[in-house]
């Protein structure tokens, strides 16, 4: 994920945009203050090899409410932000889409409350959102690999390598369960990569290709 953060920041700066970090996800957007800070070229140096994300991540119940999204909109407007790049899964991207749809209504409500003027409503009338899928499941069509999938696959192979000698020395069979929700990518590719003797994909795949199912 840090590679994606670095790419967004540096490309934004390259094209002349002012780029901001929003720390702790939507929670930081709702809380505002120091959670929204300007990024520069050096702020994303030496992070490619660092796991996780330098800007943090957090679940935010407040953003699920209109009141919370109103606070988030106000905090963005204070800095003139009308373009968002959101990295996350289904919940994060669904929230971003809802925020985009409500944007004009949120601005009008802020104007009625006296928090912004009519000129600001016109100036910041549109919110542009770019969604980058962060999911180890690799379950988003139209993209080669979602952010996190490659790292997850790497860890799976590390674990398999670690237990392989034990399995051989004790002459025992090991069953390894991997994540993936409704997508069997991690199971299939890790099985191919390690030369597994047997692979069971999720039940839903069997249902899809069963009698009367989609083929």
PDB file of C-alpha atoms in Angstrom:
ATOM      1  CA  UNK A   1       0.000   0.000   0.000  1.00  0.00           C
ATOM      2  CA  UNK A   2       2.901   2.362   0.665  1.00  0.00           C
ATOM      3  CA  UNK A   3       3.952   1.969  -2.964  1.00  0.00           C
ATOM      4  CA  UNK A   4       0.524   3.241  -4.013  1.00  0.00           C
ATOM      5  CA  UNK A   5       0.732   6.160  -1.565  1.00  0.00           C
ATOM      6  CA  UNK A   6       4.164   7.085  -2.908  1.00  0.00           C
ATOM      7  CA  UNK A   7       3.010   6.895  -6.524  1.00  0.00           C
ATOM      8  CA  UNK A   8      -0.028   9.100  -5.915  1.00  0.00           C
ATOM      9  CA  UNK A   9       1.942  11.729  -3.993  1.00  0.00           C
ATOM     10  CA  UNK A  10       4.813  12.003  -6.443  1.00  0.00           C
ATOM     11  CA  UNK A  11       2.662  11.962  -9.572  1.00  0.00           C
ATOM     12  CA  UNK A  12       0.403  14.597  -8.026  1.00  0.00           C
ATOM     13  CA  UNK A  13       3.385  16.821  -7.274  1.00  0.00           C
ATOM     14  CA  UNK A  14       4.800  16.160 -10.748  1.00  0.00           C
ATOM     15  CA  UNK A  15       1.645  17.487 -12.442  1.00  0.00           C
ATOM     16  CA  UNK A  16       1.584  20.538 -10.175  1.00  0.00           C
ATOM     17  CA  UNK A  17      -1.090  19.545  -7.666  1.00  0.00           C
ATOM     18  CA  UNK A  18      -0.971  20.199  -3.947  1.00  0.00           C
ATOM     19  CA  UNK A  19      -1.198  16.788  -2.274  1.00  0.00           C
ATOM     20  CA  UNK A  20      -2.413  16.070   1.251  1.00  0.00           C
ATOM     21  CA  UNK A  21      -2.151  13.048   3.502  1.00  0.00           C
ATOM     22  CA  UNK A  22      -5.300  12.143   5.428  1.00  0.00           C
ATOM     23  CA  UNK A  23      -4.120  10.111   8.397  1.00  0.00           C
ATOM     24  CA  UNK A  24      -6.229   7.268   9.838  1.00  0.00           C
ATOM     25  CA  UNK A  25      -8.601   7.076   6.882  1.00  0.00           C
ATOM     26  CA  UNK A  26     -12.120   8.461   7.138  1.00  0.00           C
ATOM     27  CA  UNK A  27     -11.665   8.998  10.872  1.00  0.00           C
ATOM     28  CA  UNK A  28      -8.929  11.506  10.113  1.00  0.00           C
ATOM     29  CA  UNK A  29     -11.133  13.185   7.535  1.00  0.00           C
ATOM     30  CA  UNK A  30     -13.934  13.593  10.079  1.00  0.00           C
ATOM     31  CA  UNK A  31     -11.634  14.753  12.889  1.00  0.00           C
ATOM     32  CA  UNK A  32      -9.647  17.137  10.682  1.00  0.00           C
ATOM     33  CA  UNK A  33      -6.887  19.210  12.256  1.00  0.00           C
ATOM     34  CA  UNK A  34      -3.430  17.648  12.125  1.00  0.00           C
ATOM     35  CA  UNK A  35      -4.901  14.519  10.530  1.00  0.00           C
ATOM     36  CA  UNK A  36      -4.916  16.348   7.196  1.00  0.00           C
ATOM     37  CA  UNK A  37      -1.380  17.450   6.330  1.00  0.00           C
ATOM     38  CA  UNK A  38       0.345  18.507   3.148  1.00  0.00           C
ATOM     39  CA  UNK A  39       2.682  15.922   1.616  1.00  0.00           C
ATOM     40  CA  UNK A  40       5.926  16.642  -0.194  1.00  0.00           C
ATOM     41  CA  UNK A  41       8.388  14.659  -2.293  1.00  0.00           C
ATOM     42  CA  UNK A  42      10.580  13.692   0.655  1.00  0.00           C
ATOM     43  CA  UNK A  43       7.680  12.612   2.873  1.00  0.00           C
ATOM     44  CA  UNK A  44       7.283   9.435   0.818  1.00  0.00           C
ATOM     45  CA  UNK A  45      10.982   8.583   0.528  1.00  0.00           C
ATOM     46  CA  UNK A  46      12.179   5.147   1.704  1.00  0.00           C
ATOM     47  CA  UNK A  47       8.694   3.680   2.157  1.00  0.00           C
ATOM     48  CA  UNK A  48       8.512   1.187  -0.722  1.00  0.00           C
ATOM     49  CA  UNK A  49       9.876  -1.642   1.416  1.00  0.00           C
ATOM     50  CA  UNK A  50       7.818  -0.741   4.505  1.00  0.00           C
ATOM     51  CA  UNK A  51       4.757  -2.877   5.247  1.00  0.00           C
ATOM     52  CA  UNK A  52       1.321  -1.521   6.040  1.00  0.00           C
ATOM     53  CA  UNK A  53       0.770   2.166   5.369  1.00  0.00           C
ATOM     54  CA  UNK A  54       2.539   5.235   6.750  1.00  0.00           C
ATOM     55  CA  UNK A  55      -0.720   7.200   6.832  1.00  0.00           C
ATOM     56  CA  UNK A  56      -2.558   4.671   8.967  1.00  0.00           C
ATOM     57  CA  UNK A  57      -5.980   3.138   8.599  1.00  0.00           C
ATOM     58  CA  UNK A  58      -9.017   3.063  10.872  1.00  0.00           C
ATOM     59  CA  UNK A  59     -12.671   2.105  10.863  1.00  0.00           C
ATOM     60  CA  UNK A  60     -14.936   5.111  11.275  1.00  0.00           C
ATOM     61  CA  UNK A  61     -18.482   4.824  12.553  1.00  0.00           C
ATOM     62  CA  UNK A  62     -18.935   8.601  12.300  1.00  0.00           C
ATOM     63  CA  UNK A  63     -18.460   8.552   8.518  1.00  0.00           C
ATOM     64  CA  UNK A  64     -21.416   6.177   8.258  1.00  0.00           C
ATOM     65  CA  UNK A  65     -23.659   9.041   9.392  1.00  0.00           C
ATOM     66  CA  UNK A  66     -24.549  12.158   7.415  1.00  0.00           C
ATOM     67  CA  UNK A  67     -23.371  14.311  10.318  1.00  0.00           C
ATOM     68  CA  UNK A  68     -19.939  12.701  10.121  1.00  0.00           C
ATOM     69  CA  UNK A  69     -19.754  13.160   6.359  1.00  0.00           C
ATOM     70  CA  UNK A  70     -20.764  16.801   6.833  1.00  0.00           C
ATOM     71  CA  UNK A  71     -17.777  17.314   9.153  1.00  0.00           C
ATOM     72  CA  UNK A  72     -15.522  15.576   6.649  1.00  0.00           C
ATOM     73  CA  UNK A  73     -16.721  17.831   3.832  1.00  0.00           C
ATOM     74  CA  UNK A  74     -16.129  20.929   5.954  1.00  0.00           C
ATOM     75  CA  UNK A  75     -12.578  19.820   6.782  1.00  0.00           C
ATOM     76  CA  UNK A  76     -11.788  19.221   3.119  1.00  0.00           C
ATOM     77  CA  UNK A  77     -13.189  22.587   2.053  1.00  0.00           C
ATOM     78  CA  UNK A  78     -11.029  24.391   4.603  1.00  0.00           C
ATOM     79  CA  UNK A  79      -8.042  23.200   2.584  1.00  0.00           C
ATOM     80  CA  UNK A  80      -9.632  23.479  -0.848  1.00  0.00           C
ATOM     81  CA  UNK A  81      -9.619  19.724  -1.414  1.00  0.00           C
ATOM     82  CA  UNK A  82     -12.045  18.474  -4.068  1.00  0.00           C
ATOM     83  CA  UNK A  83     -10.136  15.440  -5.346  1.00  0.00           C
ATOM     84  CA  UNK A  84      -9.817  12.240  -3.326  1.00  0.00           C
ATOM     85  CA  UNK A  85      -7.752   9.128  -3.941  1.00  0.00           C
ATOM     86  CA  UNK A  86      -9.132   6.334  -1.756  1.00  0.00           C
ATOM     87  CA  UNK A  87      -7.264   3.070  -1.221  1.00  0.00           C
ATOM     88  CA  UNK A  88      -9.385   0.344   0.319  1.00  0.00           C
ATOM     89  CA  UNK A  89     -11.842  -2.471  -0.057  1.00  0.00           C
ATOM     90  CA  UNK A  90     -15.593  -2.652  -0.490  1.00  0.00           C
ATOM     91  CA  UNK A  91     -16.429  -0.562   2.586  1.00  0.00           C
ATOM     92  CA  UNK A  92     -13.974   2.238   1.830  1.00  0.00           C
ATOM     93  CA  UNK A  93     -14.940   2.542  -1.823  1.00  0.00           C
ATOM     94  CA  UNK A  94     -18.675   2.341  -1.105  1.00  0.00           C
ATOM     95  CA  UNK A  95     -18.251   5.142   1.430  1.00  0.00           C
ATOM     96  CA  UNK A  96     -16.316   7.227  -1.089  1.00  0.00           C
ATOM     97  CA  UNK A  97     -19.029   6.794  -3.705  1.00  0.00           C
ATOM     98  CA  UNK A  98     -21.751   7.822  -1.237  1.00  0.00           C
ATOM     99  CA  UNK A  99     -19.677  10.848  -0.207  1.00  0.00           C
ATOM    100  CA  UNK A 100     -19.363  11.858  -3.862  1.00  0.00           C
ATOM    101  CA  UNK A 101     -23.101  11.518  -4.461  1.00  0.00           C
ATOM    102  CA  UNK A 102     -23.939  13.600  -1.382  1.00  0.00           C
ATOM    103  CA  UNK A 103     -21.261  16.238  -1.968  1.00  0.00           C
ATOM    104  CA  UNK A 104     -23.451  18.990  -3.464  1.00  0.00           C
ATOM    105  CA  UNK A 105     -26.094  18.463  -0.773  1.00  0.00           C
ATOM    106  CA  UNK A 106     -23.456  18.602   1.967  1.00  0.00           C
ATOM    107  CA  UNK A 107     -22.138  21.894   0.586  1.00  0.00           C
ATOM    108  CA  UNK A 108     -25.618  23.398   0.519  1.00  0.00           C
ATOM    109  CA  UNK A 109     -26.174  22.314   4.122  1.00  0.00           C
ATOM    110  CA  UNK A 110     -22.857  23.862   5.179  1.00  0.00           C
ATOM    111  CA  UNK A 111     -23.912  27.088   3.455  1.00  0.00           C
ATOM    112  CA  UNK A 112     -27.262  27.106   5.267  1.00  0.00           C
ATOM    113  CA  UNK A 113     -25.415  26.609   8.553  1.00  0.00           C
ATOM    114  CA  UNK A 114     -23.182  29.572   7.779  1.00  0.00           C
ATOM    115  CA  UNK A 115     -20.010  27.455   7.709  1.00  0.00           C
ATOM    116  CA  UNK A 116     -19.231  28.341   4.082  1.00  0.00           C
ATOM    117  CA  UNK A 117     -20.503  31.028   1.718  1.00  0.00           C
ATOM    118  CA  UNK A 118     -22.384  30.674  -1.561  1.00  0.00           C
ATOM    119  CA  UNK A 119     -19.226  31.407  -3.511  1.00  0.00           C
ATOM    120  CA  UNK A 120     -17.556  28.334  -1.992  1.00  0.00           C
ATOM    121  CA  UNK A 121     -20.553  26.201  -2.980  1.00  0.00           C
ATOM    122  CA  UNK A 122     -20.029  27.203  -6.605  1.00  0.00           C
ATOM    123  CA  UNK A 123     -16.230  26.990  -6.492  1.00  0.00           C
ATOM    124  CA  UNK A 124     -16.082  23.518  -4.953  1.00  0.00           C
ATOM    125  CA  UNK A 125     -19.237  22.152  -6.567  1.00  0.00           C
ATOM    126  CA  UNK A 126     -17.786  18.797  -7.616  1.00  0.00           C
ATOM    127  CA  UNK A 127     -15.899  16.063  -5.793  1.00  0.00           C
ATOM    128  CA  UNK A 128     -13.719  13.802  -7.918  1.00  0.00           C
ATOM    129  CA  UNK A 129     -12.895  10.365  -6.509  1.00  0.00           C
ATOM    130  CA  UNK A 130     -10.340   7.802  -7.662  1.00  0.00           C
ATOM    131  CA  UNK A 131     -10.666   4.382  -6.050  1.00  0.00           C
ATOM    132  CA  UNK A 132      -7.676   2.057  -5.743  1.00  0.00           C
ATOM    133  CA  UNK A 133      -8.721  -1.436  -4.677  1.00  0.00           C
ATOM    134  CA  UNK A 134      -6.838  -2.635  -1.613  1.00  0.00           C
ATOM    135  CA  UNK A 135      -7.796  -6.279  -1.128  1.00  0.00           C
ATOM    136  CA  UNK A 136      -5.720  -9.430  -0.739  1.00  0.00           C
ATOM    137  CA  UNK A 137      -8.542 -11.411  -2.379  1.00  0.00           C
ATOM    138  CA  UNK A 138      -7.816 -10.125  -5.915  1.00  0.00           C
ATOM    139  CA  UNK A 139     -11.560 -10.142  -6.513  1.00  0.00           C
ATOM    140  CA  UNK A 140     -11.994  -6.998  -8.619  1.00  0.00           C
ATOM    141  CA  UNK A 141     -12.474  -7.501 -12.342  1.00  0.00           C
ATOM    142  CA  UNK A 142     -10.660  -5.261 -14.792  1.00  0.00           C
ATOM    143  CA  UNK A 143      -7.408  -5.092 -12.849  1.00  0.00           C
ATOM    144  CA  UNK A 144      -4.498  -7.537 -13.009  1.00  0.00           C
ATOM    145  CA  UNK A 145      -3.829  -7.596  -9.272  1.00  0.00           C
ATOM    146  CA  UNK A 146      -5.376  -5.668  -6.396  1.00  0.00           C
ATOM    147  CA  UNK A 147      -3.138  -3.976  -3.837  1.00  0.00           C
ATOM    148  CA  UNK A 148      -2.079  -6.483  -1.177  1.00  0.00           C
ATOM    149  CA  UNK A 149      -2.551  -9.674  -3.186  1.00  0.00           C
ATOM    150  CA  UNK A 150       1.108 -10.089  -4.073  1.00  0.00           C
ATOM    151  CA  UNK A 151       2.171  -9.540  -0.449  1.00  0.00           C
ATOM    152  CA  UNK A 152      -0.387 -12.078   0.790  1.00  0.00           C
ATOM    153  CA  UNK A 153       0.790 -14.653  -1.738  1.00  0.00           C
ATOM    154  CA  UNK A 154       4.386 -14.066  -0.670  1.00  0.00           C
ATOM    155  CA  UNK A 155       3.494 -14.705   2.994  1.00  0.00           C
ATOM    156  CA  UNK A 156       1.587 -17.873   2.110  1.00  0.00           C
ATOM    157  CA  UNK A 157       4.602 -19.296   0.299  1.00  0.00           C
ATOM    158  CA  UNK A 158       6.841 -18.349   3.241  1.00  0.00           C
ATOM    159  CA  UNK A 159       4.574 -20.315   5.589  1.00  0.00           C
ATOM    160  CA  UNK A 160       4.513 -23.305   3.239  1.00  0.00           C
ATOM    161  CA  UNK A 161       8.306 -23.284   3.014  1.00  0.00           C
ATOM    162  CA  UNK A 162       8.492 -23.211   6.821  1.00  0.00           C
ATOM    163  CA  UNK A 163       6.226 -26.241   7.352  1.00  0.00           C
ATOM    164  CA  UNK A 164       7.489 -28.284   4.404  1.00  0.00           C
ATOM    165  CA  UNK A 165      10.455 -29.806   6.261  1.00  0.00           C
ATOM    166  CA  UNK A 166       8.240 -30.683   9.230  1.00  0.00           C
ATOM    167  CA  UNK A 167       5.743 -32.399   6.945  1.00  0.00           C
ATOM    168  CA  UNK A 168       8.509 -34.390   5.294  1.00  0.00           C
ATOM    169  CA  UNK A 169      10.340 -35.387   8.478  1.00  0.00           C
ATOM    170  CA  UNK A 170       7.158 -36.491  10.260  1.00  0.00           C
ATOM    171  CA  UNK A 171       5.642 -37.985   7.101  1.00  0.00           C
ATOM    172  CA  UNK A 172       2.412 -36.143   7.731  1.00  0.00           C
ATOM    173  CA  UNK A 173      -0.056 -34.332   5.538  1.00  0.00           C
ATOM    174  CA  UNK A 174      -0.639 -30.650   6.208  1.00  0.00           C
ATOM    175  CA  UNK A 175      -3.796 -28.790   5.191  1.00  0.00           C
ATOM    176  CA  UNK A 176      -3.334 -25.045   4.780  1.00  0.00           C
ATOM    177  CA  UNK A 177      -6.355 -22.743   4.685  1.00  0.00           C
ATOM    178  CA  UNK A 178      -5.929 -19.371   3.008  1.00  0.00           C
ATOM    179  CA  UNK A 179      -8.155 -16.315   2.767  1.00  0.00           C
ATOM    180  CA  UNK A 180      -9.978 -15.131  -0.331  1.00  0.00           C
ATOM    181  CA  UNK A 181     -13.654 -14.817   0.588  1.00  0.00           C
ATOM    182  CA  UNK A 182     -15.555 -15.700  -2.624  1.00  0.00           C
ATOM    183  CA  UNK A 183     -12.456 -15.617  -4.835  1.00  0.00           C
ATOM    184  CA  UNK A 184     -10.137 -18.605  -5.127  1.00  0.00           C
ATOM    185  CA  UNK A 185      -7.132 -16.750  -6.540  1.00  0.00           C
ATOM    186  CA  UNK A 186      -4.867 -17.077  -3.484  1.00  0.00           C
ATOM    187  CA  UNK A 187      -5.736 -20.745  -3.037  1.00  0.00           C
ATOM    188  CA  UNK A 188      -5.181 -21.599  -6.698  1.00  0.00           C
ATOM    189  CA  UNK A 189      -1.969 -19.654  -7.278  1.00  0.00           C
ATOM    190  CA  UNK A 190      -0.344 -20.644  -3.977  1.00  0.00           C
ATOM    191  CA  UNK A 191      -1.169 -24.302  -4.699  1.00  0.00           C
ATOM    192  CA  UNK A 192       0.476 -24.021  -8.113  1.00  0.00           C
ATOM    193  CA  UNK A 193       3.482 -22.161  -6.705  1.00  0.00           C
ATOM    194  CA  UNK A 194       4.249 -24.731  -4.005  1.00  0.00           C
ATOM    195  CA  UNK A 195       3.326 -27.849  -5.969  1.00  0.00           C
ATOM    196  CA  UNK A 196       0.465 -28.874  -3.676  1.00  0.00           C
ATOM    197  CA  UNK A 197      -0.861 -32.413  -4.090  1.00  0.00           C
ATOM    198  CA  UNK A 198      -4.489 -31.383  -3.577  1.00  0.00           C
ATOM    199  CA  UNK A 199      -6.553 -28.206  -3.753  1.00  0.00           C
ATOM    200  CA  UNK A 200     -10.124 -27.611  -2.658  1.00  0.00           C
ATOM    201  CA  UNK A 201     -11.651 -24.407  -3.949  1.00  0.00           C
ATOM    202  CA  UNK A 202     -14.537 -22.721  -2.166  1.00  0.00           C
ATOM    203  CA  UNK A 203     -17.954 -24.376  -2.329  1.00  0.00           C
ATOM    204  CA  UNK A 204     -19.467 -21.514  -4.319  1.00  0.00           C
ATOM    205  CA  UNK A 205     -17.260 -22.326  -7.303  1.00  0.00           C
ATOM    206  CA  UNK A 206     -18.607 -25.876  -7.306  1.00  0.00           C
ATOM    207  CA  UNK A 207     -22.154 -24.536  -7.191  1.00  0.00           C
ATOM    208  CA  UNK A 208     -21.484 -22.259 -10.158  1.00  0.00           C
ATOM    209  CA  UNK A 209     -20.356 -25.122 -12.388  1.00  0.00           C
ATOM    210  CA  UNK A 210     -22.863 -27.662 -11.048  1.00  0.00           C
ATOM    211  CA  UNK A 211     -26.037 -28.826 -12.823  1.00  0.00           C
ATOM    212  CA  UNK A 212     -27.958 -25.801 -14.050  1.00  0.00           C
ATOM    213  CA  UNK A 213     -25.234 -23.454 -12.855  1.00  0.00           C
ATOM    214  CA  UNK A 214     -23.188 -20.932 -14.797  1.00  0.00           C
ATOM    215  CA  UNK A 215     -20.259 -22.423 -16.707  1.00  0.00           C
TER     216      UNK A 215
END
